Coordinates of C-alpha atoms in Angstrom, one line a residue:
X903 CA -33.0 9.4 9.4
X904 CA -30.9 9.3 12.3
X905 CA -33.0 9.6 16.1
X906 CA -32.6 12.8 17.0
X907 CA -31.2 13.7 14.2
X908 CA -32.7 16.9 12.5
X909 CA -34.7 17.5 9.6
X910 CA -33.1 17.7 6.2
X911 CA -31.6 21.1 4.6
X912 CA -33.0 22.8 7.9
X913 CA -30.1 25.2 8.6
X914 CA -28.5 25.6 12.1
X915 CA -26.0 27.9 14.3
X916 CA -23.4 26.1 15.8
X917 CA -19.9 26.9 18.0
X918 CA -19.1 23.5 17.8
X919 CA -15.9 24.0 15.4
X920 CA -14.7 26.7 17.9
X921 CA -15.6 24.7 20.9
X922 CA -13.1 21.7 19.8
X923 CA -10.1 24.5 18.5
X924 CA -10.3 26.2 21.3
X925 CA -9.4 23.4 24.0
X926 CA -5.9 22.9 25.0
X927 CA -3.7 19.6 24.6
X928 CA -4.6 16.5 27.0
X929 CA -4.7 12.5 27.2
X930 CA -7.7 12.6 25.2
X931 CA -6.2 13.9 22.2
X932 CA -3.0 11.7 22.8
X933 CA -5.5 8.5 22.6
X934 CA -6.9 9.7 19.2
X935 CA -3.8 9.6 18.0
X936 CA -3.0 6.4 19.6
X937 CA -5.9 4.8 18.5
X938 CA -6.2 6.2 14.8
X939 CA -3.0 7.2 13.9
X940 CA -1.8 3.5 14.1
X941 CA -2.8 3.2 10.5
X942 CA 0.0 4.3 8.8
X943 CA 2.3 1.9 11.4
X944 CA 0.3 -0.9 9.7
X945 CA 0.3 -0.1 6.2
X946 CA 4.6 0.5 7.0
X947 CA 4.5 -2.8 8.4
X948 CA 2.5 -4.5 5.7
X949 CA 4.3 -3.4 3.0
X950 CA 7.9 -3.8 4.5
X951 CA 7.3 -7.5 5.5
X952 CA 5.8 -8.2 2.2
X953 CA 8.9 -7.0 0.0
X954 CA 11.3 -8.8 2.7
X955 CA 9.4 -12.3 2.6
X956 CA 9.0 -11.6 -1.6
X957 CA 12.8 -13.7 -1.6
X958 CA 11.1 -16.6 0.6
X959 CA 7.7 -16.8 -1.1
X960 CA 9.5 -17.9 -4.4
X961 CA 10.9 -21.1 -2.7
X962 CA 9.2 -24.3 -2.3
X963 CA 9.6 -24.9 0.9
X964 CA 7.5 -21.3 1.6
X965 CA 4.4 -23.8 0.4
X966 CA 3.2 -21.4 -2.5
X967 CA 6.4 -21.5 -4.7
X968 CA 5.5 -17.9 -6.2
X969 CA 7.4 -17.4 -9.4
X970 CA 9.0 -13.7 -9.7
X971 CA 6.2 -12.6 -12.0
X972 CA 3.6 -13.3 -9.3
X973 CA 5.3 -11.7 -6.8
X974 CA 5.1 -8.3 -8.7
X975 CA 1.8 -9.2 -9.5
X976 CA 0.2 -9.7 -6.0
X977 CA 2.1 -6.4 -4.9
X978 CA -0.2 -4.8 -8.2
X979 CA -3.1 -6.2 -7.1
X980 CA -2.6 -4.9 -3.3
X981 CA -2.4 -1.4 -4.5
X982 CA -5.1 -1.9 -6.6
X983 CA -7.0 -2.9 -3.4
X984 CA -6.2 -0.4 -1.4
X985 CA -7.0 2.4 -4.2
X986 CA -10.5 0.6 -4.9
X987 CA -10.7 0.6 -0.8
X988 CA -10.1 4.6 -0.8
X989 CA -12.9 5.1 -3.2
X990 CA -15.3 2.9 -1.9
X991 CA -15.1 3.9 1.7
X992 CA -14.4 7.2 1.3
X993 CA -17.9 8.0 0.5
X994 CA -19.2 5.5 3.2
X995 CA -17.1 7.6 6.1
X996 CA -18.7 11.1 4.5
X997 CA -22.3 9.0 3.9
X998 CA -22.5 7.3 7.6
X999 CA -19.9 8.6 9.7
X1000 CA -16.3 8.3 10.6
X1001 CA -16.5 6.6 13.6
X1002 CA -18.7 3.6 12.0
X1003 CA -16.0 3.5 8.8
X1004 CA -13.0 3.2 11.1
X1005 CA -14.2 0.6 12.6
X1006 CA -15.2 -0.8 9.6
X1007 CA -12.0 -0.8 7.7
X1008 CA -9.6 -1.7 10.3
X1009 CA -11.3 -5.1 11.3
X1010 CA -11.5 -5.5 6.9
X1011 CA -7.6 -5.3 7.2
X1012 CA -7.4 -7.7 10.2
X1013 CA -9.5 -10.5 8.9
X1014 CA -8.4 -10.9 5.4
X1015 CA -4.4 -10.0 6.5
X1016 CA -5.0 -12.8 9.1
X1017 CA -6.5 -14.9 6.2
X1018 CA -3.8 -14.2 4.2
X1019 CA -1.5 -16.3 6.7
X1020 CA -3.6 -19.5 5.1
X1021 CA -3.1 -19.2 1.7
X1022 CA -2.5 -22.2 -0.1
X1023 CA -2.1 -21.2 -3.7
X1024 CA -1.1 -18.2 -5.6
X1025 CA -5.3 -16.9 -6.2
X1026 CA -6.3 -17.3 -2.8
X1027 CA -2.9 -15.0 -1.8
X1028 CA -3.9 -12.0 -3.9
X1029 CA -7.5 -12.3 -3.1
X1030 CA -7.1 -12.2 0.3
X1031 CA -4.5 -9.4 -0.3
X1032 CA -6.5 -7.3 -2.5
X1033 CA -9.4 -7.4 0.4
X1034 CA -7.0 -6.6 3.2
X1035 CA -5.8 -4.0 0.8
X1036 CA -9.4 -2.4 0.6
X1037 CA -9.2 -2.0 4.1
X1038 CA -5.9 -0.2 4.4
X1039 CA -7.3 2.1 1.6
X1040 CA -10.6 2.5 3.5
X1041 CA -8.2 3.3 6.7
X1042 CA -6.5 6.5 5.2
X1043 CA -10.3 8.4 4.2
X1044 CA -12.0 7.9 7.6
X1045 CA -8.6 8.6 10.0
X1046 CA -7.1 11.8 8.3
X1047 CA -11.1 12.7 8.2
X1048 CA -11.5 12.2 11.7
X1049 CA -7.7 13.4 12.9
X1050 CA -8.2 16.6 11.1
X1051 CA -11.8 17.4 12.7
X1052 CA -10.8 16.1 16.3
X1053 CA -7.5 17.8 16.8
X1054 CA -7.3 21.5 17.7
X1055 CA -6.2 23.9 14.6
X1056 CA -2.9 24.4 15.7
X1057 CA -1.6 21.7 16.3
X1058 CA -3.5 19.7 13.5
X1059 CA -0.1 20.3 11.0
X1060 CA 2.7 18.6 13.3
X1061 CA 0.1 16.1 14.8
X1062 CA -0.9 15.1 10.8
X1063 CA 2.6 14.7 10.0
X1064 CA 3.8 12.6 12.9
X1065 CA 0.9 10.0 12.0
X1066 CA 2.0 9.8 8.2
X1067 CA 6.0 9.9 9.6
X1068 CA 4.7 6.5 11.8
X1069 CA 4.8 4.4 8.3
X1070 CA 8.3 4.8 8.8
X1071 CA 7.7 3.0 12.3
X1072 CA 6.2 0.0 11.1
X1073 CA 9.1 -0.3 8.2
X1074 CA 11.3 -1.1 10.8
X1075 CA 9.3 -3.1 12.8
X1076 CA 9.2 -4.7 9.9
X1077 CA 12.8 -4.6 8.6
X1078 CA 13.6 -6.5 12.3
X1079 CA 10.9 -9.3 12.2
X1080 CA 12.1 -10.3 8.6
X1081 CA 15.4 -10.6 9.9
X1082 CA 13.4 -12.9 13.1
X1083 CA 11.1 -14.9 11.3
X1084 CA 12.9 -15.7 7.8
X1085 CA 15.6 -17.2 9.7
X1086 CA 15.4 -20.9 9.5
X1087 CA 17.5 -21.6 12.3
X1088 CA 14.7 -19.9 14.2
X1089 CA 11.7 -20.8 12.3
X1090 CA 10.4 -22.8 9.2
X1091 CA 10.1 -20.8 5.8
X1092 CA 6.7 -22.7 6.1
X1093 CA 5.5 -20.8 8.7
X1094 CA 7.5 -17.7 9.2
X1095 CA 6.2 -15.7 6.6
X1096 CA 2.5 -16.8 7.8
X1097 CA 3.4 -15.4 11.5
X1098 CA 4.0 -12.1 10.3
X1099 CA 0.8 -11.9 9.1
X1100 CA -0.9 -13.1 12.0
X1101 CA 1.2 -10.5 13.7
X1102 CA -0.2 -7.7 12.2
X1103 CA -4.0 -9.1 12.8
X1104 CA -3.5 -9.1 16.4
X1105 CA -1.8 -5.9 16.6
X1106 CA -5.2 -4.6 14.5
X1107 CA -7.4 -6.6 17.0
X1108 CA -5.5 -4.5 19.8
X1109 CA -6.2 -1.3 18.4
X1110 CA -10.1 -1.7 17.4
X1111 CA -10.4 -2.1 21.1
X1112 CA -9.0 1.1 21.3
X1113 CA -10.8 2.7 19.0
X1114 CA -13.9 2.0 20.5
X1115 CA -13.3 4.9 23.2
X1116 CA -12.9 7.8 20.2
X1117 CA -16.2 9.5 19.7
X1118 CA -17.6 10.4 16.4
X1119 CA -16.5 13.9 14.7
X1120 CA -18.8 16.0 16.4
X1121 CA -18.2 18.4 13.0
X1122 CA -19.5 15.2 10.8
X1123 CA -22.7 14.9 13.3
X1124 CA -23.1 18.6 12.9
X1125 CA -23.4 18.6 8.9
X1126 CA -25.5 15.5 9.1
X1127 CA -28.5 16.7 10.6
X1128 CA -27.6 15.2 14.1
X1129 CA -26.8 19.1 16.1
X1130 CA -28.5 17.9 19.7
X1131 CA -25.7 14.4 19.0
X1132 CA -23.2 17.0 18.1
X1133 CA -23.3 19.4 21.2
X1134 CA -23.1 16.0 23.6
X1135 CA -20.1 15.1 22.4
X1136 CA -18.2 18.1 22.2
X1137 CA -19.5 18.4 25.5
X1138 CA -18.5 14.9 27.0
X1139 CA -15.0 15.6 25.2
X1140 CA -14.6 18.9 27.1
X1141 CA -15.2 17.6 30.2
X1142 CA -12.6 14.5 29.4
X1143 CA -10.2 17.6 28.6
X1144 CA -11.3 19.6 31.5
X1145 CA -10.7 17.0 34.2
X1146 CA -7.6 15.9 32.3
X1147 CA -6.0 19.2 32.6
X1148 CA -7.1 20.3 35.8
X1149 CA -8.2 23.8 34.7
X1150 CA -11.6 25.3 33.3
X1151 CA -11.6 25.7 29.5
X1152 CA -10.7 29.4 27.6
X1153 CA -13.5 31.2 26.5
X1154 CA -15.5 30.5 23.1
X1155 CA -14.5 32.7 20.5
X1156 CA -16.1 34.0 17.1
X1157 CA -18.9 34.0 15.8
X1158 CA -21.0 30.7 15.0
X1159 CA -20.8 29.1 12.2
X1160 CA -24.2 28.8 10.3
X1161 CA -24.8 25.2 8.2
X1162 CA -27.7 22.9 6.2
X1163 CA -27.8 20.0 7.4
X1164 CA -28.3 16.9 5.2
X1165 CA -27.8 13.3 5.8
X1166 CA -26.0 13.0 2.2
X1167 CA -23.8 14.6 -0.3
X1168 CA -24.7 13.7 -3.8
X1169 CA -21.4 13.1 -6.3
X1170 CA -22.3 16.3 -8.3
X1171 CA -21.8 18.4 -5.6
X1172 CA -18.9 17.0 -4.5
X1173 CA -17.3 17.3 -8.7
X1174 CA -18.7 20.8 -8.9
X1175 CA -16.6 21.8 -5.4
X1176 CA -13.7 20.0 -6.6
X1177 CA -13.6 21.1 -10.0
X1178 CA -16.0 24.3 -10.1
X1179 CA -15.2 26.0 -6.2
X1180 CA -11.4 24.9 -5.8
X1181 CA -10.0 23.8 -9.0
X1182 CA -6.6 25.2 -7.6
X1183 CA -6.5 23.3 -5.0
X1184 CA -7.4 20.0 -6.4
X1185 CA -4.3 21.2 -8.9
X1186 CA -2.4 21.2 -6.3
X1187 CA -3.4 18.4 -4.7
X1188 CA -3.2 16.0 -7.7
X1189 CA 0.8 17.9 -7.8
X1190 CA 1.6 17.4 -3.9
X1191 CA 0.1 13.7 -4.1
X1192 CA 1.6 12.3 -7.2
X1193 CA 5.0 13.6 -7.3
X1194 CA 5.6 12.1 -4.1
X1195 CA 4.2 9.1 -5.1
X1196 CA 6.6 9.1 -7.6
X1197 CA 9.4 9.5 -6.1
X1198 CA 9.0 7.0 -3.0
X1199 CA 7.8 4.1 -5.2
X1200 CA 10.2 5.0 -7.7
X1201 CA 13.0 4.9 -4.9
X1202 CA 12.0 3.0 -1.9
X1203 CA 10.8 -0.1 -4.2
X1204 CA 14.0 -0.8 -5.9
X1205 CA 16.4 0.6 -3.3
X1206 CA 17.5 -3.3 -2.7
X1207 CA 17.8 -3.8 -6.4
X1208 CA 20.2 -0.7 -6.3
X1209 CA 22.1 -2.3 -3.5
X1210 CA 22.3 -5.8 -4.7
X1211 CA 22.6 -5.0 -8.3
X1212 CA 25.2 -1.6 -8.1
X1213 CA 26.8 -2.5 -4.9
X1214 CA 27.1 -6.5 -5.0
X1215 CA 25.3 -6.4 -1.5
X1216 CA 24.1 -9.3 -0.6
X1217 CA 19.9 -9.6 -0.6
X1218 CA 20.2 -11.3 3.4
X1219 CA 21.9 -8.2 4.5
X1220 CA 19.4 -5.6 2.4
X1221 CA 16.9 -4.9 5.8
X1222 CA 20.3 -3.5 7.5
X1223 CA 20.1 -0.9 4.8
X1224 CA 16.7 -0.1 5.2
X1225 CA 16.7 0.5 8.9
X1226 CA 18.7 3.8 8.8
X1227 CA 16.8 4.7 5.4
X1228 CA 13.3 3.9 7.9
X1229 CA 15.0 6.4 10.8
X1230 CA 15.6 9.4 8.5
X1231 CA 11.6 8.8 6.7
X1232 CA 10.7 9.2 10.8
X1233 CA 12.2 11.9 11.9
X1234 CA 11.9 14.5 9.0
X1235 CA 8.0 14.5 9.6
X1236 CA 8.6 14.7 14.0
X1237 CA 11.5 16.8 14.1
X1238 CA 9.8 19.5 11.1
X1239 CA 6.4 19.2 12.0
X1240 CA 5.9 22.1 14.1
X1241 CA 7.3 24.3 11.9
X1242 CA 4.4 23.5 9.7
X1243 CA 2.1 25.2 12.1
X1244 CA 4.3 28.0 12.8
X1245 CA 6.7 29.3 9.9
X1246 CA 3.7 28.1 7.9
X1247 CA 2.2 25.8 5.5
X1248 CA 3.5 27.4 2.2
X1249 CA 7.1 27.9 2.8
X1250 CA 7.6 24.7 4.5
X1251 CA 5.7 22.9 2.0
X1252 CA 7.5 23.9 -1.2
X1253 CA 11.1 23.9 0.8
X1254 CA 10.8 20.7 1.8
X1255 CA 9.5 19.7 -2.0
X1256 CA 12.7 21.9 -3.7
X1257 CA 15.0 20.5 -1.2
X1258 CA 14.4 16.9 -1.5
X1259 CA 14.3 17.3 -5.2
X1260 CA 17.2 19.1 -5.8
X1261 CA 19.3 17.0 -3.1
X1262 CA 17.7 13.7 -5.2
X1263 CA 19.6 15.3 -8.5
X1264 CA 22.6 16.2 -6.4
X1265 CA 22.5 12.3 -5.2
X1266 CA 22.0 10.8 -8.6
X1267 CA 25.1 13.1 -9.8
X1268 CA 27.3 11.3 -7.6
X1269 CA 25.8 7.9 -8.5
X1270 CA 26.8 8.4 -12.0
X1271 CA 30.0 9.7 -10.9
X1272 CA 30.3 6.5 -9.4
X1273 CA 32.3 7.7 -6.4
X1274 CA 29.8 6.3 -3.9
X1275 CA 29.8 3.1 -2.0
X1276 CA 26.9 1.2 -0.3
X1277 CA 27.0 3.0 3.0
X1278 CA 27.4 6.7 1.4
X1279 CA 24.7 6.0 -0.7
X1280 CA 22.3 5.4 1.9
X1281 CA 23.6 8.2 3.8
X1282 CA 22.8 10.9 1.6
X1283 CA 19.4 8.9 0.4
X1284 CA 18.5 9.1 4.2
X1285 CA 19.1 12.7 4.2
X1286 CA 17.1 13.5 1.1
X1287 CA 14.3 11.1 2.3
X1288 CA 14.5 13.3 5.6
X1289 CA 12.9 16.4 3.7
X1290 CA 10.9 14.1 1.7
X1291 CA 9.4 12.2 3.8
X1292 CA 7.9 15.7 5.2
X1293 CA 7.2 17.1 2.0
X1294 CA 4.9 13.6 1.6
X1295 CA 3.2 13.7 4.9
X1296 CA 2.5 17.4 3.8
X1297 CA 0.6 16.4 0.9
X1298 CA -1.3 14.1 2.7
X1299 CA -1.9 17.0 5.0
X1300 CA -2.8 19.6 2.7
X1301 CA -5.3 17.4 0.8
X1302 CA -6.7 16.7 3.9
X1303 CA -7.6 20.0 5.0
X1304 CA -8.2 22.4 1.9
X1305 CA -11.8 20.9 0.9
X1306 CA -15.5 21.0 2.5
X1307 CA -15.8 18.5 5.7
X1308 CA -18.7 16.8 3.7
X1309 CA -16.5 15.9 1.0
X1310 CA -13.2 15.3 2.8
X1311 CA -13.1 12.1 3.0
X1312 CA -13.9 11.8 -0.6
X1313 CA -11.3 14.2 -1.1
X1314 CA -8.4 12.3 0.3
X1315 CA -9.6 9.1 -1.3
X1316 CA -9.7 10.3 -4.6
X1317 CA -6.3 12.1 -4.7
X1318 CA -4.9 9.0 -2.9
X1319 CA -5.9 6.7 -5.5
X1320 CA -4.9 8.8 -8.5
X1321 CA -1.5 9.1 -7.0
X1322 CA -1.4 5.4 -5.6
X1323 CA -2.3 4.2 -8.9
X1324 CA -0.1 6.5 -10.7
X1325 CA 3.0 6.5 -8.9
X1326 CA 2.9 2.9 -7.9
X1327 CA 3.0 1.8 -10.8
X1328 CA 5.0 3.9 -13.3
X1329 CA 7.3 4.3 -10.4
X1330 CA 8.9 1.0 -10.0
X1331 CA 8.1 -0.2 -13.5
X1332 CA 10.2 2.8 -15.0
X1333 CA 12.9 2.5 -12.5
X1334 CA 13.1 -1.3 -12.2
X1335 CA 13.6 -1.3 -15.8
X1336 CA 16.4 1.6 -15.7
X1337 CA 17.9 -0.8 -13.3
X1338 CA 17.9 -3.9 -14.9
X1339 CA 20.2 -2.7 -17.7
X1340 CA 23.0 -2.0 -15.3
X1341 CA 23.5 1.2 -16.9
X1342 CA 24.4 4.3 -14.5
X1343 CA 23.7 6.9 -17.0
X1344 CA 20.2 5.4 -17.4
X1345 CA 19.3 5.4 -13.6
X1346 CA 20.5 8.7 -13.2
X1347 CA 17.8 10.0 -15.7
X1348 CA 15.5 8.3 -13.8
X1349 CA 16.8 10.4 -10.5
X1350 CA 16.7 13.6 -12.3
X1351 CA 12.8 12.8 -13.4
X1352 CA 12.0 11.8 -9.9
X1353 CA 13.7 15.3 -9.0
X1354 CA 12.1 17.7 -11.6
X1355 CA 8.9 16.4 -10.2
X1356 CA 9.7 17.2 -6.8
X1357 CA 10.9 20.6 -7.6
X1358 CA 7.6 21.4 -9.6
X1359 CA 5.5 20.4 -6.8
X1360 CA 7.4 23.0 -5.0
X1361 CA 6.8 25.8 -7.8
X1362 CA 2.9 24.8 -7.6
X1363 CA 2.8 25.2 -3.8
X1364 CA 4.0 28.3 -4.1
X1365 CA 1.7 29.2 -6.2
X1366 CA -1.3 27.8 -5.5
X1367 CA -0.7 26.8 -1.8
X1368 CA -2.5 27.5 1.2
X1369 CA -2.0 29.2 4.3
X1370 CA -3.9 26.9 6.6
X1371 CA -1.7 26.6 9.2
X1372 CA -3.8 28.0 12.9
X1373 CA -6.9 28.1 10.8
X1374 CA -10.2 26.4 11.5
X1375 CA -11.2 23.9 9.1
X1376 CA -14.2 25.8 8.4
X1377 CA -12.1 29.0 7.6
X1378 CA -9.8 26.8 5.2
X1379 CA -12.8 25.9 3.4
X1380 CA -16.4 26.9 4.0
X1381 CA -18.9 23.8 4.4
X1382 CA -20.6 23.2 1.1
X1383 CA -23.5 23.5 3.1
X1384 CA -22.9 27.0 3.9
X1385 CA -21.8 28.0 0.5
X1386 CA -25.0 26.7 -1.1
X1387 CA -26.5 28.8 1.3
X1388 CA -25.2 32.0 0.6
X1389 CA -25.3 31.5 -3.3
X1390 CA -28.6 30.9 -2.8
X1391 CA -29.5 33.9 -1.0
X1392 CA -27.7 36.5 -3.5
X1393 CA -29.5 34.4 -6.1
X1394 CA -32.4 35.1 -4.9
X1395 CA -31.7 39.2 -4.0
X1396 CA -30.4 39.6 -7.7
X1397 CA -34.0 38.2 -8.8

């Protein structure tokens, strides 16, 4: 056990949850963001620079000479790490501590992406990819488990959805240094596609420096035995905010919150809260997650076989199609975010779910109509992807908040994976087929799937969605702890 931290299933009073709602907005919570919320900026990075160099990595002169089938295949085995990478440290972050696990993860990405950069044959590629993958799956469990339980209640709906709107950042970042570095007038295809991934290492060496400043969840330390670890914090933290702001902190409100501690959760318990406690929500989660996994590997994956196949646009001009598709994914999540906290989690949820389904169908119509050029068609797919990119940082969100802080992390993993795993691979293999016979009629099927899944996610959040938005996490969902607790004691009073 940790030092100082407290004996086993021995149950404590604590304020700390209150403590860290109550405080107001400073630079203190800006650099948590700063410092985990870059994630998503990598993984939109990653990914964008990998389907832009896919066209290089197939020529000789790259020094791998991919055929096409290995190219779809390394991408396969990258999801697969970063869904093995959920799992795995998901239960490390909830078992040891977020702090230790985002450290953790982000220099697993940075070393095997840098790695990556040296491959000399097709294996050693998707090795080191399916390892740098592991990190990038590790990354989502311990940050949306630490943003979540370091960032006041309300404004934890529009701050979660800006960081999963930042992907979106990193796409274009991407989109531009394609255009840089796979130009051979600037730079060999030997190297160029090797800089980009020794760009995104030392943009992750940049930000572990960072994160070195973020404390640990004072909530994790709290339900881990460590309460004396837990009230320093949350008192070094309010003094940051304190001097920051220039102003004493509002008054504690509410009553304390009474937990057991333990260093460990044991997998039954975390089924039997998933399955026996909340089986609504995990429906819902499992709804929220894969439909919009669907729908953006479905979409976003072959959008430049739509182009180049439909259109006749040229595959050297396809990342001046994505930018504008990359600036309408960004601002749905910042410009909609607050409303999230403030008309509230339920209607914004499942309007931003119908919306972007029904406006998909409405879009797919006019495909098979086939009165739409190029440019239109990215027009209207940047305003359906502007509802849908919120309705996907949502689901993040909402997965992230509705279950027990000892199993959160575990939580997100596991609904991550399913929906990873799920979407990104029926996705593109059901569309890239659709696409490959040319046939209009055939694609627009596919859009009207994509759709009807979209608009049932909206019909389940309705139904089974929660009104988190202003709420402590611990009045979203009682600590397991606490629940054991007080099933214990009417247990015991019925006897």
């Amino acid at each position: 056990m940790s030092e100082g931290a407290a004996t086993a299933h021995e149950t404590v009073e604590s304020r700390v949850p209150t403590r860290m709602d109550r405080l107001p907005w400073a630079r203190w919570h800006w650099l948590v963001i700063a410092a985990l919320g870059i994630t998503w900026i990598l993984d939109g990075l990653e990914v964008t620079i990998v389907g832009n160099i896919a066209g290089i990595l197939v020529e000789p002169e790259s020094g791998l000479n991919f055929t096409e089938g290995q190219i779809g295949l390394a991408g396969g085995i990258y999801i697969a790490g970063a869904c093995t990478g959920a799992l795995f440290f998901s239960y490390l972050t909830d078992r040891f501590g977020r702090k230790k696990l985002f450290l953790i993860t982000l220099a697993v990405y940075l070393f095997f992406s840098f790695l990556t950069a040296f491959s000399w044959n097709f294996w050693s590629f998707v090795v080191f990819r399916f390892l740098a993958g592991t990190g990038i799956g590790g990354e989502y469990s311990a940050i949306y488990s630490a943003v979540d339980e370091l960032i006041p209640a309300r404004f934890r709906g529009q701050v979660a959805l800006a960081i999963s709107g930042s992907y979106w950042i990193g796409a274009m970042l991407g989109s531009g240094l394609a255009i840089i570095l796979l130009n051979e007038n600037i730079i060999s295809q030997f190297y160029g596609w090797r800089v980009a991934f020794w760009l995104g290492a030392v943009l992750g060496i940049c930000i572990l420096l960072i994160r070195r400043y973020v404390p640990e969840s004072p909530r994790w330390l709290l339900t881990h035995g460590r309460n004396e670890e837990a009230e320093e914090t949350t008192d070094a933290i309010e003094e940051q905010v304190r001097q920051q702001t220039g102003r004493e902190l509002p008054p504690v409100e509410g009553p304390p919150i009474a937990v057991e501690q333990r260093e460990s959760i044991g997998f039954g318990i975390i089924a039997k809260a998933m399955f026996q406690i909340y089986p609504k929500r995990t429906i819902l989660g499992l709804t929220l997650m894969g439909s919009q996994a669907f729908l953006y590997n479905a979409i976003f994956f072959t959008y430049a076989l739509v182009l180049t196949k439909f259109y006749g646009i040229e595959a050297g001009t396809v990342p001046y199609f994505l930018l504008p598709f990359a600036v309408g994914n960004v601002l749905g999540p910042w410009l909609l975010g607050r409303l999230f906290d403030t008309i509230g989690r339920v209607a914004m949820i499942s309007g931003c779910y119908f919306i972007s389904g029904a406006l998909l169908a409405g879009t797919g119509y006019l495909f098979y109509l086939d009165i739409l050029s190029a440019v239109t068609q990215t027009i209207l797919w940047v305003i359906v992807f502007f509802f849908a990119s919120a309705a996907a940082s949502a689901g993040y969100l909402t997965v992230s908040e509705v279950f027990p802080m000892e199993i959160r992390a575990m939580a997100i993993a596991l609904f991550y994976s399913i929906a990873t795993a799920l979407g990104g691979i029926s996705g593109p293999v059901i569309f890239g087929q659709l696409i490959g016979t040319g046939n209009a009629t055939n694609l627009f099927i596919a859009y009207l799937i994509g759709a009807g899944f979209m608009i049932f996610a909206a019909v389940v959040e309705v139904l089974l969605g929660v009104r988190a938005e202003g709420q402590s996490l611990e009045n979203v969902a009682t600590p397991l702890t606490a629940i054991e607790e007080a099933t214990g004691k009417s247990a015991a009073a019925s006897t």
